Coordinates of C-alpha atoms in Angstrom, one line a residue:
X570 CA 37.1 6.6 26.7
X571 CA 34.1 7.3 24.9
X572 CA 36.6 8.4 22.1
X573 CA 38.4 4.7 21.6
X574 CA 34.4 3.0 21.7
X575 CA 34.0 5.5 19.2
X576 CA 36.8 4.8 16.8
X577 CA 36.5 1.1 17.8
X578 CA 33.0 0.8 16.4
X579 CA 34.1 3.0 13.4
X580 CA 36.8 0.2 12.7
X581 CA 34.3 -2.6 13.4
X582 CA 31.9 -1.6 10.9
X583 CA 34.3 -0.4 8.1
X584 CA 35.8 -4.3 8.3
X585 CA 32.2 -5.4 8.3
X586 CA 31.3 -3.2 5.2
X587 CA 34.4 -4.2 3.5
X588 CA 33.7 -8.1 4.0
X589 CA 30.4 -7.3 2.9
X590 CA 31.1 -5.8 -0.3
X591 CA 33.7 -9.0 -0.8
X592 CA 31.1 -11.3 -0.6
X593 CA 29.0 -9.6 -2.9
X594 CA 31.5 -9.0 -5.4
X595 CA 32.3 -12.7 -4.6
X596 CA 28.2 -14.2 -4.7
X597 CA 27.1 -11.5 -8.4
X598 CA 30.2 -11.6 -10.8
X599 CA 30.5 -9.2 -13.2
X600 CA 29.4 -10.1 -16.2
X601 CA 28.9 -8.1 -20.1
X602 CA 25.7 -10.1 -19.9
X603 CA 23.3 -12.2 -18.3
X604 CA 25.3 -15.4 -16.5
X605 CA 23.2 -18.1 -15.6
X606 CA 21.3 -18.5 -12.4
X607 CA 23.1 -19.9 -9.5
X608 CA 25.2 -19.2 -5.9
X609 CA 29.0 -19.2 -5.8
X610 CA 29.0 -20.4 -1.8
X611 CA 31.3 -19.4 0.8
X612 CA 34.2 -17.1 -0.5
X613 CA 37.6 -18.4 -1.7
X614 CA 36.1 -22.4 -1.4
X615 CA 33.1 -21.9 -2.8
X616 CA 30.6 -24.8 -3.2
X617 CA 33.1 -27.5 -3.5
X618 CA 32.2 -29.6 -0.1
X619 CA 28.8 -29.8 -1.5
X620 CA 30.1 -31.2 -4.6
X621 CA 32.5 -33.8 -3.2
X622 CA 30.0 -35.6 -1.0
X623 CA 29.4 -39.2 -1.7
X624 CA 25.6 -40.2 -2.6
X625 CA 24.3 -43.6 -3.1
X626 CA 24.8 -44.9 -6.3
X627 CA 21.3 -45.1 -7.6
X628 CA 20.4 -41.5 -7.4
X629 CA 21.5 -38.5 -9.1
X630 CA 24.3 -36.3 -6.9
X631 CA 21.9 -34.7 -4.2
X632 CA 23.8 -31.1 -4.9
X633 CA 23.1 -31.4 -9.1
X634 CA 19.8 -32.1 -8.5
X635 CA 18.9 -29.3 -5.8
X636 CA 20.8 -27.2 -8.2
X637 CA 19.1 -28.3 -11.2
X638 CA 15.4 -27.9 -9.6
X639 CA 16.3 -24.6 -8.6
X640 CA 18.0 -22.9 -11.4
X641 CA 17.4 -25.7 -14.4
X642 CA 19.8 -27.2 -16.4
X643 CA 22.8 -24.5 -17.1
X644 CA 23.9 -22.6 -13.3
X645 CA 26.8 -21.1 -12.1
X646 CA 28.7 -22.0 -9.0
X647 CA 32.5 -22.1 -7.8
X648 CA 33.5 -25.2 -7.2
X649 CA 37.7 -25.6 -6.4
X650 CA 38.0 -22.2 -5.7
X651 CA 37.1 -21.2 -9.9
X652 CA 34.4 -19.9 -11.0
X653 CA 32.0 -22.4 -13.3
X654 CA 28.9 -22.8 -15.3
X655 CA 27.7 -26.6 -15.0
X656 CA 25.9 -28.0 -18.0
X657 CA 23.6 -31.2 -17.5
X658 CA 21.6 -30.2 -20.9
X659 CA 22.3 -33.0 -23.7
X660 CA 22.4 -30.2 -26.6
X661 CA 24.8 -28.3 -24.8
X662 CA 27.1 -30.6 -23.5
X663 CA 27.4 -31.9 -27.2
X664 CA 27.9 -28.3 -28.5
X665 CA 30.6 -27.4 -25.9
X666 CA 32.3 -30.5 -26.7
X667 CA 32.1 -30.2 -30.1
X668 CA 33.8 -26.6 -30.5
X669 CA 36.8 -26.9 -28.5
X670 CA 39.4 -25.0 -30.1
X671 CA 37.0 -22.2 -31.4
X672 CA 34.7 -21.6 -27.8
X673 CA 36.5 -23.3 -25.4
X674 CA 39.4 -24.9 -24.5
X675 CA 40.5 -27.9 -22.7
X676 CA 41.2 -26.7 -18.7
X677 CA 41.2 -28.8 -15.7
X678 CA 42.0 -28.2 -11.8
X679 CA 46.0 -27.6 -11.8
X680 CA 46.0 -30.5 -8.8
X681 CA 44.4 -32.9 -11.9
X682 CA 47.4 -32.0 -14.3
X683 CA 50.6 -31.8 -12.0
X684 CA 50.8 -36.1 -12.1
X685 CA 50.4 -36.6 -15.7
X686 CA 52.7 -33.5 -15.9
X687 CA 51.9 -30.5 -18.8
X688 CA 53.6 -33.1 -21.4
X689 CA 51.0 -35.1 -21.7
X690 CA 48.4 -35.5 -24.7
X691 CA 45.4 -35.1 -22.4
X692 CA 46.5 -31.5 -21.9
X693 CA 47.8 -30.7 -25.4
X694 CA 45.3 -28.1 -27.7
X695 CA 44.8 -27.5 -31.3
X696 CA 46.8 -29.1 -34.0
X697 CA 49.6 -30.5 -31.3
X698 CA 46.4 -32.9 -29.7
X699 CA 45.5 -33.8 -33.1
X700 CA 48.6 -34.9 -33.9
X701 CA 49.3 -37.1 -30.8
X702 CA 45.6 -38.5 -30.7
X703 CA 46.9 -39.8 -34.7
X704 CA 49.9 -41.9 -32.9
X705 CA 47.9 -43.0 -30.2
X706 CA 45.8 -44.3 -32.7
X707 CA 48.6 -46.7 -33.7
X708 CA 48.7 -48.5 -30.3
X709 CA 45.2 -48.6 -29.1
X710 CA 42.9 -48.2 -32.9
X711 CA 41.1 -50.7 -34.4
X712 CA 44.0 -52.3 -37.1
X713 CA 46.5 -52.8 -34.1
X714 CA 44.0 -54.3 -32.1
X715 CA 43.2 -56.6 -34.8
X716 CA 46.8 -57.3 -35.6
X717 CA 48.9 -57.3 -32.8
X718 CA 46.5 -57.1 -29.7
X719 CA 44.1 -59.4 -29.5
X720 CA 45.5 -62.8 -29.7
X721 CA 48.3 -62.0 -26.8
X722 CA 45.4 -60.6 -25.0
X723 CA 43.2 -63.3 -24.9
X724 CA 45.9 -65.3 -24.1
X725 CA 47.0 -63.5 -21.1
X726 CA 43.4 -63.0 -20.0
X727 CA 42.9 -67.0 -19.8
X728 CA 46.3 -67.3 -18.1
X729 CA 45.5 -64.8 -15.1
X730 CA 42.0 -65.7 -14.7
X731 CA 43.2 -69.7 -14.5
X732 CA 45.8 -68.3 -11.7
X733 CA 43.3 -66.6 -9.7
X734 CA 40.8 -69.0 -9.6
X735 CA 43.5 -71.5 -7.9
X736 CA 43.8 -69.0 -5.4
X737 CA 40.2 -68.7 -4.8
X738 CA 40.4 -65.3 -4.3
X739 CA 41.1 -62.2 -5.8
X740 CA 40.4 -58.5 -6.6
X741 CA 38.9 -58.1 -9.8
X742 CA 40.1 -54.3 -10.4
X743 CA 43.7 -54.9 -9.3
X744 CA 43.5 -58.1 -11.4
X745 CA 42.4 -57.1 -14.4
X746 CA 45.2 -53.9 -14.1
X747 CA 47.9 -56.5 -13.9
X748 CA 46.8 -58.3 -17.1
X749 CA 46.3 -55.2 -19.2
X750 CA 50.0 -53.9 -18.2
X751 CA 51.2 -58.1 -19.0
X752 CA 49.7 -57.8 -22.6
X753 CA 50.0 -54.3 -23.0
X754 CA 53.6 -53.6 -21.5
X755 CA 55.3 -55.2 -24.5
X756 CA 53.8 -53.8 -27.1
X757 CA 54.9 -50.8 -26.2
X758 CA 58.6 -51.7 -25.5
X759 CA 59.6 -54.4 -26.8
X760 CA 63.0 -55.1 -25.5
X761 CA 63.1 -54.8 -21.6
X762 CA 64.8 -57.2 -19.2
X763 CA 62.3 -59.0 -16.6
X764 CA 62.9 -56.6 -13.6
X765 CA 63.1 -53.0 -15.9
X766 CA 59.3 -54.5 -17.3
X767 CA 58.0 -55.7 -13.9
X768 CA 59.5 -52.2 -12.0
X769 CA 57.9 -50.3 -14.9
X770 CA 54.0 -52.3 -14.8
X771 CA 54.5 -51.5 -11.1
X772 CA 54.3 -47.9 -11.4
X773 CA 51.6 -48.2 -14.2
X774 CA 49.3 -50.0 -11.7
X775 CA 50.3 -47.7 -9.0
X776 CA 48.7 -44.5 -10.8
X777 CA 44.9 -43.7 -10.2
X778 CA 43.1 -40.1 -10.4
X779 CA 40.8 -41.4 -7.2
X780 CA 42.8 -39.2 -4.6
X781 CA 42.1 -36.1 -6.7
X782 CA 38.0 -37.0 -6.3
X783 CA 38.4 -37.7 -2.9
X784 CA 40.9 -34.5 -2.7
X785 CA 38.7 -32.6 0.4
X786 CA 39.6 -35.8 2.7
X787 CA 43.0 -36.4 4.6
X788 CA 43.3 -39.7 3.5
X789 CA 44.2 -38.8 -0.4
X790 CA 47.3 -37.0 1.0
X791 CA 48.7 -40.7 0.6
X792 CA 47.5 -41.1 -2.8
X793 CA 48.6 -38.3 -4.2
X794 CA 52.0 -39.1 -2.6
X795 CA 51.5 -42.8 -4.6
X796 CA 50.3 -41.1 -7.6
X797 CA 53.6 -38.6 -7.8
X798 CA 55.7 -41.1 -6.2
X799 CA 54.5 -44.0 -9.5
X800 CA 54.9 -41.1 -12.0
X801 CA 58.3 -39.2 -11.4
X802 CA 60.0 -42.9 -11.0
X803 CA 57.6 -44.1 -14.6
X804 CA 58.8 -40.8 -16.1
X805 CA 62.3 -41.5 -15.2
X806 CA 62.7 -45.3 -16.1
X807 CA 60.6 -44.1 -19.7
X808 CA 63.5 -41.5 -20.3
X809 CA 66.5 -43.8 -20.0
X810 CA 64.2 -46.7 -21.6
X811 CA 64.2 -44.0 -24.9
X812 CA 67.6 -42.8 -24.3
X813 CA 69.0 -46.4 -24.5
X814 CA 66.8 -46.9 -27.2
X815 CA 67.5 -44.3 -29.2
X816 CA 71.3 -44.5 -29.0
X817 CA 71.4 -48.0 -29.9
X818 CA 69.4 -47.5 -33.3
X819 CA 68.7 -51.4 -32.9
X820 CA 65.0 -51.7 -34.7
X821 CA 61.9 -53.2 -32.5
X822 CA 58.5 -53.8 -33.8
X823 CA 56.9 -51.9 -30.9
X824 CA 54.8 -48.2 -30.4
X825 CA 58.4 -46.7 -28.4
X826 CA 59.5 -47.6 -32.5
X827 CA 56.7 -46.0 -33.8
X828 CA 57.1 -43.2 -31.7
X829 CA 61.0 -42.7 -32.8
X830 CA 59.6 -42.9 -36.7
X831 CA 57.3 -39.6 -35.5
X832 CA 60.0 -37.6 -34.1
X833 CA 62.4 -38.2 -37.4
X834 CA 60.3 -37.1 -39.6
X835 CA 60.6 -33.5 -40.5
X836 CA 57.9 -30.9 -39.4
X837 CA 57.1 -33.3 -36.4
X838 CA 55.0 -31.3 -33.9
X839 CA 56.0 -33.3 -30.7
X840 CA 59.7 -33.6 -29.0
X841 CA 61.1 -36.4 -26.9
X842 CA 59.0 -35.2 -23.4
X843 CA 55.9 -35.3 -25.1
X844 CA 57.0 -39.0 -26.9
X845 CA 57.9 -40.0 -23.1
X846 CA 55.0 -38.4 -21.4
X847 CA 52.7 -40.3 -24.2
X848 CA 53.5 -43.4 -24.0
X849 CA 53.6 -43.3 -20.0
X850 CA 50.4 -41.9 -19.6
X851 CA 49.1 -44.3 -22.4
X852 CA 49.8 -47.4 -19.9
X853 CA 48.4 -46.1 -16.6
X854 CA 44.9 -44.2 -18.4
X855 CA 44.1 -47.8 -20.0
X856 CA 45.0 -50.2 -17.5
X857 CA 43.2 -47.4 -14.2
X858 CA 39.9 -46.9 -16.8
X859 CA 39.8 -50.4 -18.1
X860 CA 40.3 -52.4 -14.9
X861 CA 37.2 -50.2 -13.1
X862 CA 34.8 -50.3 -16.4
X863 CA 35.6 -54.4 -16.0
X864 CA 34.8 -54.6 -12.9
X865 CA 31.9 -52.9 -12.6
X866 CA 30.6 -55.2 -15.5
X867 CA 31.5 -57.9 -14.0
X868 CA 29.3 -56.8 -10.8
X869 CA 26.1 -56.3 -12.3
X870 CA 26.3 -59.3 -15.0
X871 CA 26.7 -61.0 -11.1
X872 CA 23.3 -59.8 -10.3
X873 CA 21.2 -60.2 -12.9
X874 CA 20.7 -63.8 -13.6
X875 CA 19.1 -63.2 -17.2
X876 CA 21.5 -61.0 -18.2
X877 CA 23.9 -64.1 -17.1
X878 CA 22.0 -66.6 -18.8
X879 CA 22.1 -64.7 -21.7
X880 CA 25.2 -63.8 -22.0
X881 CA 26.4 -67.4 -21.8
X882 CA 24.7 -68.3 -24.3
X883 CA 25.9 -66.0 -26.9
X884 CA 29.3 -67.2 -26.1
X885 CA 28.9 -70.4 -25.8
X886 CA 27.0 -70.4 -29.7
X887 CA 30.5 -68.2 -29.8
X888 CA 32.5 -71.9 -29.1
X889 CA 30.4 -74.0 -30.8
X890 CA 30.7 -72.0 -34.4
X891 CA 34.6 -71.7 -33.5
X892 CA 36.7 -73.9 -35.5
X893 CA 39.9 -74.1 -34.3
X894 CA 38.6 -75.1 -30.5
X895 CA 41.5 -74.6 -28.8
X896 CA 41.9 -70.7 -30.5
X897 CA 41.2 -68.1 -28.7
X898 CA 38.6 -65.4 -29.7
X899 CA 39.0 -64.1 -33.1
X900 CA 38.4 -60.0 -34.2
X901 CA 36.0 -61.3 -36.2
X902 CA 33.7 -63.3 -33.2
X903 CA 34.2 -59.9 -31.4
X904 CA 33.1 -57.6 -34.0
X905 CA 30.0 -60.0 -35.3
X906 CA 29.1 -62.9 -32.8
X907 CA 28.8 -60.6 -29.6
X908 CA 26.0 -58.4 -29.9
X909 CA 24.5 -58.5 -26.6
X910 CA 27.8 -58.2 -25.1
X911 CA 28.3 -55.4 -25.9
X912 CA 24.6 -54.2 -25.0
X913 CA 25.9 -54.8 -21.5
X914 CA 29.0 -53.1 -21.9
X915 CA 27.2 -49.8 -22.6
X916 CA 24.9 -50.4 -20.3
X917 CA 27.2 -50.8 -17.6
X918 CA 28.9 -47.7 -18.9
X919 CA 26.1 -45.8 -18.6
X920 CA 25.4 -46.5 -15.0
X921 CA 29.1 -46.5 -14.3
X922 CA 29.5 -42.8 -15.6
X923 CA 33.5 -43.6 -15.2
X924 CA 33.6 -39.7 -16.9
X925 CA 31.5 -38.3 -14.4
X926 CA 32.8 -34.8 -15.8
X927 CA 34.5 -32.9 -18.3
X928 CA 35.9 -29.5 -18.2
X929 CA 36.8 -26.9 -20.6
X930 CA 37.4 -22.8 -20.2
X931 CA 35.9 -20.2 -22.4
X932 CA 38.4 -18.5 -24.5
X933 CA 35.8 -16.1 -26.1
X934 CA 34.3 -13.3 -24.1
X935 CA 30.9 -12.3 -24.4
X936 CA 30.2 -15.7 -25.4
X937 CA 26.4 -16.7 -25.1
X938 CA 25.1 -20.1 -24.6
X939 CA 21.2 -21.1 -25.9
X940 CA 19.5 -23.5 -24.2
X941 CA 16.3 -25.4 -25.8
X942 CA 15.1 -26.1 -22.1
X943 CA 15.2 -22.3 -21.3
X944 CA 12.8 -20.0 -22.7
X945 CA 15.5 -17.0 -21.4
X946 CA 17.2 -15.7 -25.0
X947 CA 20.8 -17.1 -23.6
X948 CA 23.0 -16.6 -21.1
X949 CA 26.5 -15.0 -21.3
X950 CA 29.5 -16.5 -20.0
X951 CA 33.0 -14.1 -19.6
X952 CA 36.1 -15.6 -20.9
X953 CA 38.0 -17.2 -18.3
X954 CA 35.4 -19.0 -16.5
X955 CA 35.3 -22.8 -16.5
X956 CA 32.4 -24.8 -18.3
X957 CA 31.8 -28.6 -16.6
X958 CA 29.9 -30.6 -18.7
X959 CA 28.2 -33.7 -16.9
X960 CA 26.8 -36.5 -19.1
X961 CA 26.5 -38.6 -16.0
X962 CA 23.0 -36.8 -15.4
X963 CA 21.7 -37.0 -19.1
X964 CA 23.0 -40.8 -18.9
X965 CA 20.4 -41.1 -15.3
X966 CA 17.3 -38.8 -17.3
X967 CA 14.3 -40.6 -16.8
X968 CA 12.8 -39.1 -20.2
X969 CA 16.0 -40.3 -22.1
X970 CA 15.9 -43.7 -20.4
X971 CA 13.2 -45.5 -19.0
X972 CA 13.9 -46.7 -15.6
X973 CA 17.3 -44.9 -15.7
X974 CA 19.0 -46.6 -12.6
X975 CA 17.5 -50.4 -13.7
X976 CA 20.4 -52.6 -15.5
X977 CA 18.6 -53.3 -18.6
X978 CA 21.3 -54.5 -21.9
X979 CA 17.7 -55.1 -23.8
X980 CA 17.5 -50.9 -24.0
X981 CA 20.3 -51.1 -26.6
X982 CA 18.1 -53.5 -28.7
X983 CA 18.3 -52.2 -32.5
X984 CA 20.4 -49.3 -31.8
X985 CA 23.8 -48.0 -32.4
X986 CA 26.4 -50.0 -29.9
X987 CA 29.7 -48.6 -30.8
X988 CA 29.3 -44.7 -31.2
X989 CA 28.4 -42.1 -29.0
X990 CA 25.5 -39.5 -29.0
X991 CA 24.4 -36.5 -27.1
X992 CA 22.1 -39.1 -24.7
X993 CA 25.4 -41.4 -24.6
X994 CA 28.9 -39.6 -24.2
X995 CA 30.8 -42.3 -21.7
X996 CA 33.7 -42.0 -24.3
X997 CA 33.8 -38.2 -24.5
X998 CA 33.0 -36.6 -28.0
X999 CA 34.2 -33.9 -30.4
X1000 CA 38.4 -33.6 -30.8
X1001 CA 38.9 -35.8 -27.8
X1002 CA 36.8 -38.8 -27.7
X1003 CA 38.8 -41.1 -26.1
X1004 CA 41.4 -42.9 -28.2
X1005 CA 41.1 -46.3 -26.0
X1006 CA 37.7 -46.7 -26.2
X1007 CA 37.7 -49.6 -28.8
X1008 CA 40.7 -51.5 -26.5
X1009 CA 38.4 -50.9 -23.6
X1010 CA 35.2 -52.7 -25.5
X1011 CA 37.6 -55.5 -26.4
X1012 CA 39.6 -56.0 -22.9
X1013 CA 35.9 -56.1 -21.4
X1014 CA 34.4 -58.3 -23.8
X1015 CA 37.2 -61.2 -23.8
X1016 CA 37.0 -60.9 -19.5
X1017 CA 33.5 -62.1 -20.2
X1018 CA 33.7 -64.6 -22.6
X1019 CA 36.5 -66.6 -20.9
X1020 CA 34.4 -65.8 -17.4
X1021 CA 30.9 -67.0 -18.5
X1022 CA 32.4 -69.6 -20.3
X1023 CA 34.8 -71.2 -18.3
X1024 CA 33.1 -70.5 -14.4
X1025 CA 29.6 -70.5 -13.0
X1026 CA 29.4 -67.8 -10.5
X1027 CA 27.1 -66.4 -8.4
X1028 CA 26.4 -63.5 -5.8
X1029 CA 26.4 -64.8 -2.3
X1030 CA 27.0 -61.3 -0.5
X1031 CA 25.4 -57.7 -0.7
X1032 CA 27.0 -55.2 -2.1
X1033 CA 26.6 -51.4 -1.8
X1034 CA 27.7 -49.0 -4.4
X1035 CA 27.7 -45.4 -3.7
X1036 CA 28.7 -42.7 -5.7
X1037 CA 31.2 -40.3 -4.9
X1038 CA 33.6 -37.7 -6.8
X1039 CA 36.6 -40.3 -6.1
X1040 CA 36.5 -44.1 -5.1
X1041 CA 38.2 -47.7 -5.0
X1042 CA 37.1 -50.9 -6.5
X1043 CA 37.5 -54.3 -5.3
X1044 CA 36.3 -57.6 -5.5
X1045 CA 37.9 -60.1 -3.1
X1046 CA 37.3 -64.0 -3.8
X1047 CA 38.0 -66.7 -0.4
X1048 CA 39.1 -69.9 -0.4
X1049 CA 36.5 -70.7 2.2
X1050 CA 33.7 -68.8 2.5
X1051 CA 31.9 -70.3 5.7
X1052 CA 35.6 -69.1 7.9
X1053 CA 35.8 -65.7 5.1
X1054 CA 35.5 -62.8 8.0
X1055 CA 33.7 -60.2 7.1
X1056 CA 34.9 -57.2 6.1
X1057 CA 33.9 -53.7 4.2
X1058 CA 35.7 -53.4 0.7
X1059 CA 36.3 -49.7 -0.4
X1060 CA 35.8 -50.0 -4.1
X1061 CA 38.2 -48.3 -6.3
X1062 CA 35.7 -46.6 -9.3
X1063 CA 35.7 -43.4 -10.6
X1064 CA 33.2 -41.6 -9.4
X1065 CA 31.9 -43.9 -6.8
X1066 CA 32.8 -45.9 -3.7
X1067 CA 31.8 -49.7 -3.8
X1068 CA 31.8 -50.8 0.1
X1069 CA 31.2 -54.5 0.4
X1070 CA 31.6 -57.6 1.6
X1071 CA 30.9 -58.9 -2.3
X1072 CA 31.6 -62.8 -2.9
X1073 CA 31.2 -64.8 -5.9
X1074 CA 31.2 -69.0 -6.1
X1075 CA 32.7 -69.9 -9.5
X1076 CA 33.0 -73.5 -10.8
X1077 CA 34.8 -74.3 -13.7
X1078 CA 33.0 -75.9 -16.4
X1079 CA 35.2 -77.6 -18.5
X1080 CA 37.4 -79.8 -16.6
X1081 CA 34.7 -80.7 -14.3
X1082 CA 36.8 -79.7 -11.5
X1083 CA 35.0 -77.6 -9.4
X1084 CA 36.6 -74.9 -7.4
X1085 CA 34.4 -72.2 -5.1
X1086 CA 35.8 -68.2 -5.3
X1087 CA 34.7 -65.0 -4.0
X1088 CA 35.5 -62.5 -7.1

């Protein structure tokens, strides 16, 4: 007997050492050099729990900032079962970004790639990312916007808002998705019958990265089941959309013609998945981005009555100075006659943080990171590891910006509006700043002219934003808001969750007819 407690408590404690020595290994990597400070969590799921919980949405994420206190500016931690170095220092972020392809490469969670599928551009390296980023360029850059774009969007921007203020009530997110894909959709391709283009703007609206950010609950099980479900169907209807295309040889004066142009000439770097994959992904990225960037704006030019007030006026100096009064707005009113809107578009990006983070891997071992705020000679991180770079903090540093979490356009008095800086990366930067970022200025910018100018609205609920690694956004509008029950809205943002029971009363200005909404 006291043979078995023997070898019993033998076995006990060599399963206790063992685990032991696993968590050690697991808490102090090995490393060539000095990593940064930090704690890798519980083995296997390390720190990611902490990472994923929501926080409200003026404050900085609860588990950066503890982080940040402790260790400063660069630590280490594992968040998705990988082992990462997060950066919220301004010089470093920039640097990271900028030398993708020689330090780093682009690398995110394999659950963040499978819907897009490894076809698409957002994935694609080197001189293959270059390449596609050029074609994208001929959808969503500034010369297309100027000459194919803008007029059928402004158009189609009147149209939906005029049928959803006859409702009385609508969701702004979902409604500003379906007019992006109605502009958008033909451009792209040209020639579809009614129910191939309305199938296909279905499963564009249907795609959204929120179930990955919300990824530790059950309820993104659905989804991600929504997500595959819009994709492989979108993937399918794009192939035999090209196929057909392609073996009729008819000419179209869309990007799917572009695209065929590419793939003729010789030395083309890209096949027909990639040409597929592109222009797919194209459609869902703008319309899922665009739609929540709107919306927020919307929200917080809702709350500020001075910001309102004086962003009616600018368009409505916009009208008077127009000469064709029944036009629509021109590329040159948006380029020169809307200053301060676009003072609120960044500033709304800034808060937004709709690029909460950005990941990239080391490729080059023994490589050391400096850090201006550290007086430690650098730190060194093994090839392999993931770097996540998060602006969102240096967009909320109180040195950077006064009052960081106070909606204030007047802070981008005198500065630069259109390009992005170390202190201001809502776009990205380096190789892949984002390619839509000019159709996302415009899209926003002629929501608001034909909304201040056509409606007077106003806030008549709270509203509670809070941020969150994945969200929702809505914004609901009644046709009677003293019978309107009450209700909590889960918003659909990246990186936040905006529940509320959020109402707006709109009355149109120019036909005197007045009409009450809830937006």
């Amino acid at each position: 007997m006291s043979l078995l407690w023997f070898v019993g408590l033998w076995v006990i404690a060599l399963v206790v050492v063992k685990i032991s020595h696993w968590w050690y290994q697991w808490s102090n990597p090995k490393s060539n050099g000095k990593l940064p400070p930090g704690s890798m969590g519980f083995p296997i799921i390390g720190e990611t729990f902490d990472y994923f919980k929501p926080h409200g949405f003026y404050e900085i994420s609860p588990f950066i900032k503890k982080k940040m206190l402790r260790y400063g500016p660069l630590f280490r931690t594992n968040i998705l079962g990988v082992k990462t170095v997060v950066s919220t220092d301004m010089d470093v972020n920039l640097d990271i970004l900028r030398h993708e392809n020689k330090y780093f490469s682009l690398s995110y969670p394999d659950g963040l790639t499978k819907p897009l599928g490894k076809d698409s551009f957002f994935f694609k390296t080197g001189n293959i990312h270059k390449h596609i980023k050029h074609i994208s360029m001929r959808l969503l850059g500034s010369e297309n916007l100027k000459r194919k774009i803008i007029k059928d969007m402004d158009c189609v921007t009147q149209e939906h808002l005029s049928l959803k203020a006859k409702q009385q009530r609508f969701d702004v997110k979902d409604a500003v998705s379906n007019l992006i894909t109605s502009h958008l959709t033909p451009k792209v391709i040209s020639n579809l019958k009614p129910e191939t283009q309305s199938k296909l703007i279905k499963n564009f609206n249907a795609f959204s990265f929120d179930w990955f950010r919300t990824s530790y609950k059950l309820s993104a099980v659905r989804g991600l089941y929504n997500t595959l479900w819009a994709c492989k169907d979108g993937m399918q209807m794009m192939k035999d959309i090209y196929a057909r295309r392609k073996t009729s040889r008819e000419k179209y004066d869309d990007f799917l013609e572009t695209t065929l142009e590419e793939l003729e000439k010789e030395g083309s770097l890209v096949n027909e998945d990639v040409i597929v994959c592109l222009i797919f992904t194209l459609c869902c990225i703008t319309q899922d981005t665009t739609s929540k960037a709107t919306c927020m704006a919307v929200k917080f030019v809702s709350e500020n009555p001075k910001v309102l007030a004086e962003l009616k006026r600018e368009h409505e100096a916009i009208l008077a100075s127009r000469e064709d009064k029944q036009g629509g707005v021109t590329w040159e009113e948006y380029r020169h006659k809307m200053t301060f809107t676009n003072m609120v578009i960044n500033e709304s990006l800034r808060l937004t943080n709709l690029a909460p983070m950005m990941f990239r891997k080391v490729v080059q071992d023994k490589l050391t990171i400096f850090c201006a705020n550290i007086s430690t000679p650098g730190y060194t991180i093994p090839a392999g590891w993931i770097v996540m770079v998060i602006p969102s903090v240096v967009h909320l540093d109180s040195e950077i910006y006064e009052n960081p979490f106070e909606f204030n356009p007047w802070r981008w008095e005198g500065k630069e509006l259109r390009s992005g800086s170390k202190t201001f990366m809502v776009f990205g930067a380096g190789v892949r700043q984002c390619a839509g970022s000019e159709f996302a200025r415009l899209q926003i910018s002629i929501f608001l002219h034909h909304l201040v100018t056509t409606y007077d609205f106003s806030l008549s609920k709270d509203c509670e934003v809070v941020r969150a690694p994945g969200s929702q956004a809505s914004a609901r509008v009644a046709r009677n808001p003293e019978t309107w029950p009450k209700r909590e809205e889960v918003a659909r943002m990246t990186e936040k969750v905006w529940r509320c029971d959020q109402s707006q009363q709109l009355q149109q200005n120019r036909t005197g007819h007045s009409q009450r909404l809830r937006l």
